[in-house]
Short mmCIF file of C-alpha atoms and ligand atoms in Angstrom, two decimals:
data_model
loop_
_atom_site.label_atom_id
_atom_site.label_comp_id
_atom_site.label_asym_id
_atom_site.label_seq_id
_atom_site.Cartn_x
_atom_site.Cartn_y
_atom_site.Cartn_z
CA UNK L 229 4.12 5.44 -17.61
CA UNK L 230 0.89 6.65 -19.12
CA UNK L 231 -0.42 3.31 -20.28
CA UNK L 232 -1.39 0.32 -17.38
CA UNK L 233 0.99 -1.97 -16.77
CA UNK L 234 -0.27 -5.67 -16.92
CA UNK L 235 0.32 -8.29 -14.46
CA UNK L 236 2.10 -10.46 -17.58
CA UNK L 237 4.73 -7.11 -17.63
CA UNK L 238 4.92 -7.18 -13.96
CA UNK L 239 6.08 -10.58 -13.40
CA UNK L 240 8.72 -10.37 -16.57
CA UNK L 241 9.94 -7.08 -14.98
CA UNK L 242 11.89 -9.90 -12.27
CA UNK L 243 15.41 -9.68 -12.78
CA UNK L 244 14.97 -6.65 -15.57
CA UNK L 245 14.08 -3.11 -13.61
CA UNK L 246 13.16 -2.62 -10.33
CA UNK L 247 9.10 -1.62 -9.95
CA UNK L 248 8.29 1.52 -8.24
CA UNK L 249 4.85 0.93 -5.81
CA UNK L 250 3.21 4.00 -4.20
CA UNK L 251 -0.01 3.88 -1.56
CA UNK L 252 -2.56 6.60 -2.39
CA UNK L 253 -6.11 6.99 -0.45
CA UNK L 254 -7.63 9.34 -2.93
CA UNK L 255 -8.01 10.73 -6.62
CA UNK L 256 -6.15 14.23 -6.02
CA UNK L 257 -3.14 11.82 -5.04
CA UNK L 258 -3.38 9.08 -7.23
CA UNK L 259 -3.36 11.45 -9.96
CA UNK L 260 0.01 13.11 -9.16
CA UNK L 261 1.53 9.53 -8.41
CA UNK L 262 0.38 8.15 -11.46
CA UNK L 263 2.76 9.50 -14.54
CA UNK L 264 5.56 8.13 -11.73
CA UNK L 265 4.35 4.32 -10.41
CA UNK L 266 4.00 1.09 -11.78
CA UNK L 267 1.35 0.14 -9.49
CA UNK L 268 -1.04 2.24 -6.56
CA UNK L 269 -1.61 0.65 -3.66
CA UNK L 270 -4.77 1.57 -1.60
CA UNK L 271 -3.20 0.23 1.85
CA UNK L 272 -5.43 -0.20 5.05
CA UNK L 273 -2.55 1.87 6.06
CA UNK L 274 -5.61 4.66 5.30
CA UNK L 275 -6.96 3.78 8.49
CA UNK L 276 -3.40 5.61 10.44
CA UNK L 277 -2.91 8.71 8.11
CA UNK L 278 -6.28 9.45 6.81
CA UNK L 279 -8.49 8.54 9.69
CA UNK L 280 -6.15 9.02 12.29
CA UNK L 281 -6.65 5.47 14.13
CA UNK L 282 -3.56 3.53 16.06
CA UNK L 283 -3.31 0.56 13.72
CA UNK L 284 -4.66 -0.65 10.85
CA UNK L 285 -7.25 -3.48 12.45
CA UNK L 286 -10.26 -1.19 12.35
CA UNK L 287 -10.27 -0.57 8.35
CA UNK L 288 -13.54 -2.05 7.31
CA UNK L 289 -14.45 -3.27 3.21
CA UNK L 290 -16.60 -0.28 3.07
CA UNK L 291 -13.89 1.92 3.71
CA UNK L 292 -11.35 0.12 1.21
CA UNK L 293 -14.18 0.69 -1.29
CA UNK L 294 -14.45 3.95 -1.21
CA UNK L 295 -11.27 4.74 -1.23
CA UNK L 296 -10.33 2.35 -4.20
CA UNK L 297 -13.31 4.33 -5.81
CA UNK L 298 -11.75 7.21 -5.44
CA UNK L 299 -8.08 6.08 -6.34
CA UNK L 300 -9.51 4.19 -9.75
CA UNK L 301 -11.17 7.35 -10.60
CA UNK L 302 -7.95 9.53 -10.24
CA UNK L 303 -5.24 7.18 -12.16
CA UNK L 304 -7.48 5.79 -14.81
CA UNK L 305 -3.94 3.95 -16.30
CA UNK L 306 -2.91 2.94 -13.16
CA UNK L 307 -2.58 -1.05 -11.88
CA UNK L 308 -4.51 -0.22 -8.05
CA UNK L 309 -4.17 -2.81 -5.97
CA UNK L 310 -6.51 -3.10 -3.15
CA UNK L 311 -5.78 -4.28 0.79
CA UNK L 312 -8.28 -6.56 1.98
CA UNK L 313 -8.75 -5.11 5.67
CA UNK L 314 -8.58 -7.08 9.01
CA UNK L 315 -11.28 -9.74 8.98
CA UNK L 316 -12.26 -9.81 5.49
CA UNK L 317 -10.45 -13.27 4.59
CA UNK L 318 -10.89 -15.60 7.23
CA UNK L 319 -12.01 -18.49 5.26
CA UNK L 320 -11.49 -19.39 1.63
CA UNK L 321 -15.63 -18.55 1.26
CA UNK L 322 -15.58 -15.08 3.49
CA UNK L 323 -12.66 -13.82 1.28
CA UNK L 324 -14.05 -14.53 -2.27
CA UNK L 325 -17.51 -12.96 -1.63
CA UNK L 326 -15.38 -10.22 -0.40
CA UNK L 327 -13.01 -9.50 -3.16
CA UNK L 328 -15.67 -10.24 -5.60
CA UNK L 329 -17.44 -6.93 -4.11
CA UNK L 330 -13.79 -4.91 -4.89
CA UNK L 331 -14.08 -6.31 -8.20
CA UNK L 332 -17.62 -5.74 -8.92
CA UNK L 333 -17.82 -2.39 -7.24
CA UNK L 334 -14.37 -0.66 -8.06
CA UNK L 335 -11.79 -1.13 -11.28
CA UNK L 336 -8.94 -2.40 -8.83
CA UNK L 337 -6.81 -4.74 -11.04
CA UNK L 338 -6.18 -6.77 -7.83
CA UNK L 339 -6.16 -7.60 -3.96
CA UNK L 340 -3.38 -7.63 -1.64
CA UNK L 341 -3.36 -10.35 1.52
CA UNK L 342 -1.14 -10.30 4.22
CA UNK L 343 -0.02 -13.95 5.19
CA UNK L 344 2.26 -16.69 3.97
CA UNK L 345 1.67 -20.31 3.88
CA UNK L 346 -1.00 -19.68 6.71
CA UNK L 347 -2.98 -18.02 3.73
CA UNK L 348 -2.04 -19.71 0.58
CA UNK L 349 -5.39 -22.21 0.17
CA UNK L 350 -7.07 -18.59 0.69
CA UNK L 351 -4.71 -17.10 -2.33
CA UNK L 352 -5.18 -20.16 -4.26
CA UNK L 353 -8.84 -20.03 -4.25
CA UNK L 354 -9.15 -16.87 -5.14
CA UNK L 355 -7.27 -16.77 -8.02
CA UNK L 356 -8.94 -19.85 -9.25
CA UNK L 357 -12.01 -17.46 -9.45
CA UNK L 358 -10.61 -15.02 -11.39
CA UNK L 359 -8.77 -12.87 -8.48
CA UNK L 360 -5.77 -11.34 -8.92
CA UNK L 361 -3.70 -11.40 -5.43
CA UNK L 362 -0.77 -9.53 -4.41
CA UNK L 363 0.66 -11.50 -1.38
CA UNK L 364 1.99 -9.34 1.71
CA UNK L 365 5.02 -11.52 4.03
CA UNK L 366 6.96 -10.43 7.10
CA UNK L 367 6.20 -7.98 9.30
CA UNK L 368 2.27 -7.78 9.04
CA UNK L 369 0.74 -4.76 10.05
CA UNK L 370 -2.92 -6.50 10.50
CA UNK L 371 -1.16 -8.78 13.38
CA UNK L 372 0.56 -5.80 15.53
CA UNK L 373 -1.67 -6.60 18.27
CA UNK L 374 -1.56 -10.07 18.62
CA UNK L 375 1.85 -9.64 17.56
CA UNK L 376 2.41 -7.06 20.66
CA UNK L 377 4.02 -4.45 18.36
CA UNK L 378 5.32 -3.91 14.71
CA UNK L 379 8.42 -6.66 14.98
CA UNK L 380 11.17 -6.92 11.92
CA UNK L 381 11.44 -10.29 10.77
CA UNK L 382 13.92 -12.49 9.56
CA UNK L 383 16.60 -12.01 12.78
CA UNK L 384 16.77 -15.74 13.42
CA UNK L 385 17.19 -18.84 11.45
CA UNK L 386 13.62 -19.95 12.15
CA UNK L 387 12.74 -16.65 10.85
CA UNK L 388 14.60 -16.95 7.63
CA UNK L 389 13.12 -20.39 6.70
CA UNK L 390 10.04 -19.59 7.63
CA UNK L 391 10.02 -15.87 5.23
CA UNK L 392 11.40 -18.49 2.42
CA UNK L 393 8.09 -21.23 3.01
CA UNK L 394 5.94 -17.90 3.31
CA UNK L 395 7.29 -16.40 -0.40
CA UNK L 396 7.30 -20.32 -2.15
CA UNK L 397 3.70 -21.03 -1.24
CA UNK L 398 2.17 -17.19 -2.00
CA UNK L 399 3.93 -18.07 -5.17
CA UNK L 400 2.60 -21.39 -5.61
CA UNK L 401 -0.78 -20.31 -3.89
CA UNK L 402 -0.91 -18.55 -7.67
CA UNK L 403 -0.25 -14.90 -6.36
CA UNK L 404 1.82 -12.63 -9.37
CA UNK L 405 3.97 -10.46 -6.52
CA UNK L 406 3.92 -9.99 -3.31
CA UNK L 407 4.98 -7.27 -0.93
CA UNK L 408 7.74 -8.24 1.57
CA UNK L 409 7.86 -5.72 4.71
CA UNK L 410 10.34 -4.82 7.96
CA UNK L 411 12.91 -7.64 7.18
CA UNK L 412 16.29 -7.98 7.79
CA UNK L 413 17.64 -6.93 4.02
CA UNK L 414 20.23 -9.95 3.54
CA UNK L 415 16.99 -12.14 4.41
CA UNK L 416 14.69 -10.28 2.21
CA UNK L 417 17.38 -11.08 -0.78
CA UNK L 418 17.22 -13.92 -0.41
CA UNK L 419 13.94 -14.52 -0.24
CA UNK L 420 13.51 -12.83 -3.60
CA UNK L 421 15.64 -14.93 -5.39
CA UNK L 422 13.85 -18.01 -4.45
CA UNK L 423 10.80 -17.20 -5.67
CA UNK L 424 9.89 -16.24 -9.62
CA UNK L 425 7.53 -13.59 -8.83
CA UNK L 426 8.25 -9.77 -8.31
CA UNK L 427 8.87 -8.95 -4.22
CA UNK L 428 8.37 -5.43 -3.57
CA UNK L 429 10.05 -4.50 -0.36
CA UNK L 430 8.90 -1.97 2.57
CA UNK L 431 12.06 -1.66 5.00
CA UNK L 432 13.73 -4.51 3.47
CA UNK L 433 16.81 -3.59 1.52
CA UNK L 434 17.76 -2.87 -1.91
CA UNK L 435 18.15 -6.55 -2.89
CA UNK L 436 14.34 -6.78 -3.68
CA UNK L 437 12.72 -5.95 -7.06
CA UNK L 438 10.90 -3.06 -6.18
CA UNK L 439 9.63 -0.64 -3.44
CA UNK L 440 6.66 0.43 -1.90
CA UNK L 441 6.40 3.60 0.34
CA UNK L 442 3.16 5.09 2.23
CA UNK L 443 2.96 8.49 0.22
CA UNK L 444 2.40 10.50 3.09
CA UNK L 445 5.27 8.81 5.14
CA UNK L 446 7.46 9.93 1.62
CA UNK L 447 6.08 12.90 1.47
CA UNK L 448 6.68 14.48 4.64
CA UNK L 449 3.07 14.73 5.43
CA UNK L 450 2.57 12.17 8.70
CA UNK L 451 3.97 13.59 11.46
CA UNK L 452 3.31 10.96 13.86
CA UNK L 453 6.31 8.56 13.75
CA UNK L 454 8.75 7.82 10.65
CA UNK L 455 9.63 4.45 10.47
CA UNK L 456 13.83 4.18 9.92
CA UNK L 457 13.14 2.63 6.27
CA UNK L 458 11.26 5.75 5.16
CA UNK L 459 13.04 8.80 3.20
CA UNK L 460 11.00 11.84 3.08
CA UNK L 461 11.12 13.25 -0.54
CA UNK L 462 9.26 15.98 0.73
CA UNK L 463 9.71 18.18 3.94
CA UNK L 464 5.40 18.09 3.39
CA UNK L 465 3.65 19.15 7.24
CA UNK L 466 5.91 21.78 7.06
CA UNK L 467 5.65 23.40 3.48
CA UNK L 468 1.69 23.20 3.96
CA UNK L 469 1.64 24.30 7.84
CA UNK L 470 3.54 27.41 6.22
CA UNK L 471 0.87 27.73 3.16
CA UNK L 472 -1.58 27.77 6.09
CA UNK L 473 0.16 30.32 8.32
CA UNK L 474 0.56 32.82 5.21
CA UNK L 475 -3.19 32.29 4.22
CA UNK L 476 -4.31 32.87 7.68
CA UNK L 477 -1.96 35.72 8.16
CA UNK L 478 -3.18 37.39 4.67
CA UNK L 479 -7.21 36.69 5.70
CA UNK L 480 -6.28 38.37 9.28
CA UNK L 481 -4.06 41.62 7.42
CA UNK L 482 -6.94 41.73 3.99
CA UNK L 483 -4.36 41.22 1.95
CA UNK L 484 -6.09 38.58 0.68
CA UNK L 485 -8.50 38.48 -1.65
CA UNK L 486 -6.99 41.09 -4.23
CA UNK L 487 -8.36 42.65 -6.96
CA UNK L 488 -7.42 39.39 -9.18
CA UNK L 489 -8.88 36.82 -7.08
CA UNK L 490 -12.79 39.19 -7.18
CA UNK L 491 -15.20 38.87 -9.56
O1 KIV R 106 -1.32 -0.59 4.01
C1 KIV R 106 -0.27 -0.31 3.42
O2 KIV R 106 0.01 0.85 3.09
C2 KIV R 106 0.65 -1.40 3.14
C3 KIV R 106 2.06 -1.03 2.81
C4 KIV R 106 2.77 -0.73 4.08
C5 KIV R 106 2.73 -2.07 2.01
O3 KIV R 106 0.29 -2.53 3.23
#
């Protein structure tokens, strides 16, 4: 996967192969993720791993920047997707000066709101400026706290209808795929198969059309909590705690630097 994918190849990948989605915060990571993902995502999700806060509320656009920056400039072939943080898309006006800055000031190939029909006029006027958006339904991580927690959706019938109106009007709002996260997997289904547009689950089943993991959470390397839809590919904290321990026990014994490592 050494050449970008377009958004035309995304949405015609419905229905033909599953699309792999991977967060990254930086170049070093984006560069290892790249040969392996269809698309990076630069979550707000940043603001728990990287900079250690509770939730993601307090990401701010200067933050997503930088970071998209950073991602762009390690996976030059990559699709990056940026998330607009908490606040940044309030009104149909606030949200296009916004995502104009990601477009003028990174290479991200697109934006990523979370919301459903609350948010499509939002979607829908920013792709009639030239913005492509990524929609983000279910369980939204920028609402845990008026929420009063991370809550999986889709458990009633209210639930289900309302995930199905959420997909149809991202979809209609003009979004090419949106993310679909912490839903009950028979739900998420078949929510996928009523809308034409790639939905890339998080902790939503197999019956989706791609997945999206927090490469930290994948790789071992957050240590906080593990959510039950995450498999570690990687036992990470504790391979690099051990690098750690050896280095520090090697500084402490002068075993290291040798000979080979001296100029
Ligand atoms: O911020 C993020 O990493 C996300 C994923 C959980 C989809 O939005």
């Amino acid at each position: 996967m050494t050449k970008k994918i377009t958004i035309s190849s995304i949405k015609k990948a419905k229905g033909v192969r599953p699309l792999v989605m991977i967060t990254a915060y930086d170049a070093l990571f984006a560069r290892l993720l790249e040969p392996n993902s269809d698309m990076i995502l630069v979550g707000d999700s940043l603001n728990m791993s990287f900079a250690g806060k509770n939730d993601t509320l307090s990401a701010t656009l200067e933050q997503m920047l930088y970071h998209t920056n950073a991602v762009c400039n390690g996976a030059k072939n990559s699709f990056v997707i940026c998330d607009m943080p908490f606040g940044t898309y309030t009104s149909k006006e606030e949200a296009l000066k916004n995502c104009i800055r990601v477009f003028q000031e990174t290479s991200a190939d697109c934006v990523k709101i979370e919301g459903g029909v609350d948010k499509a006029e939002i979607i829908a006027h920013l792709v009639s400026n030239g913005i492509a958006v990524c929609g983000h339904i279910g369980l939204l991580p920028q609402s845990v706290r008026s929420e009063g927690g991370y809550k999986v959706k889709g458990k009633t019938e209210e639930e289900r209808i309302q995930l199905i109106k959420d997909a149809q009007a991202v979809e209609a709002a003009g979004a090419f795929c949106m993310v679909i996260e912490g839903v009950k997997a028979e739900v998420a289904s078949e929510v996928t198969a009523c809308v034409n547009i790639p939905v890339i689950g998080i902790g939503a089943g197999s019956g989706v059309d791609g997945q999206v993991l927090v490469f930290s959470d994948m790789l071992g390397l957050f240590e906080e909590f593990t959510p039950k839809f995450v498999k570690k590919y990687l036992d990470g904290s504790a391979l690099v705690k051990e690098a750690i321990k050896n280095y520090a026990d090697e500084v402490i014994s002068r075993e290291f630097p040798q000979e080979i490592h001296t100029y």
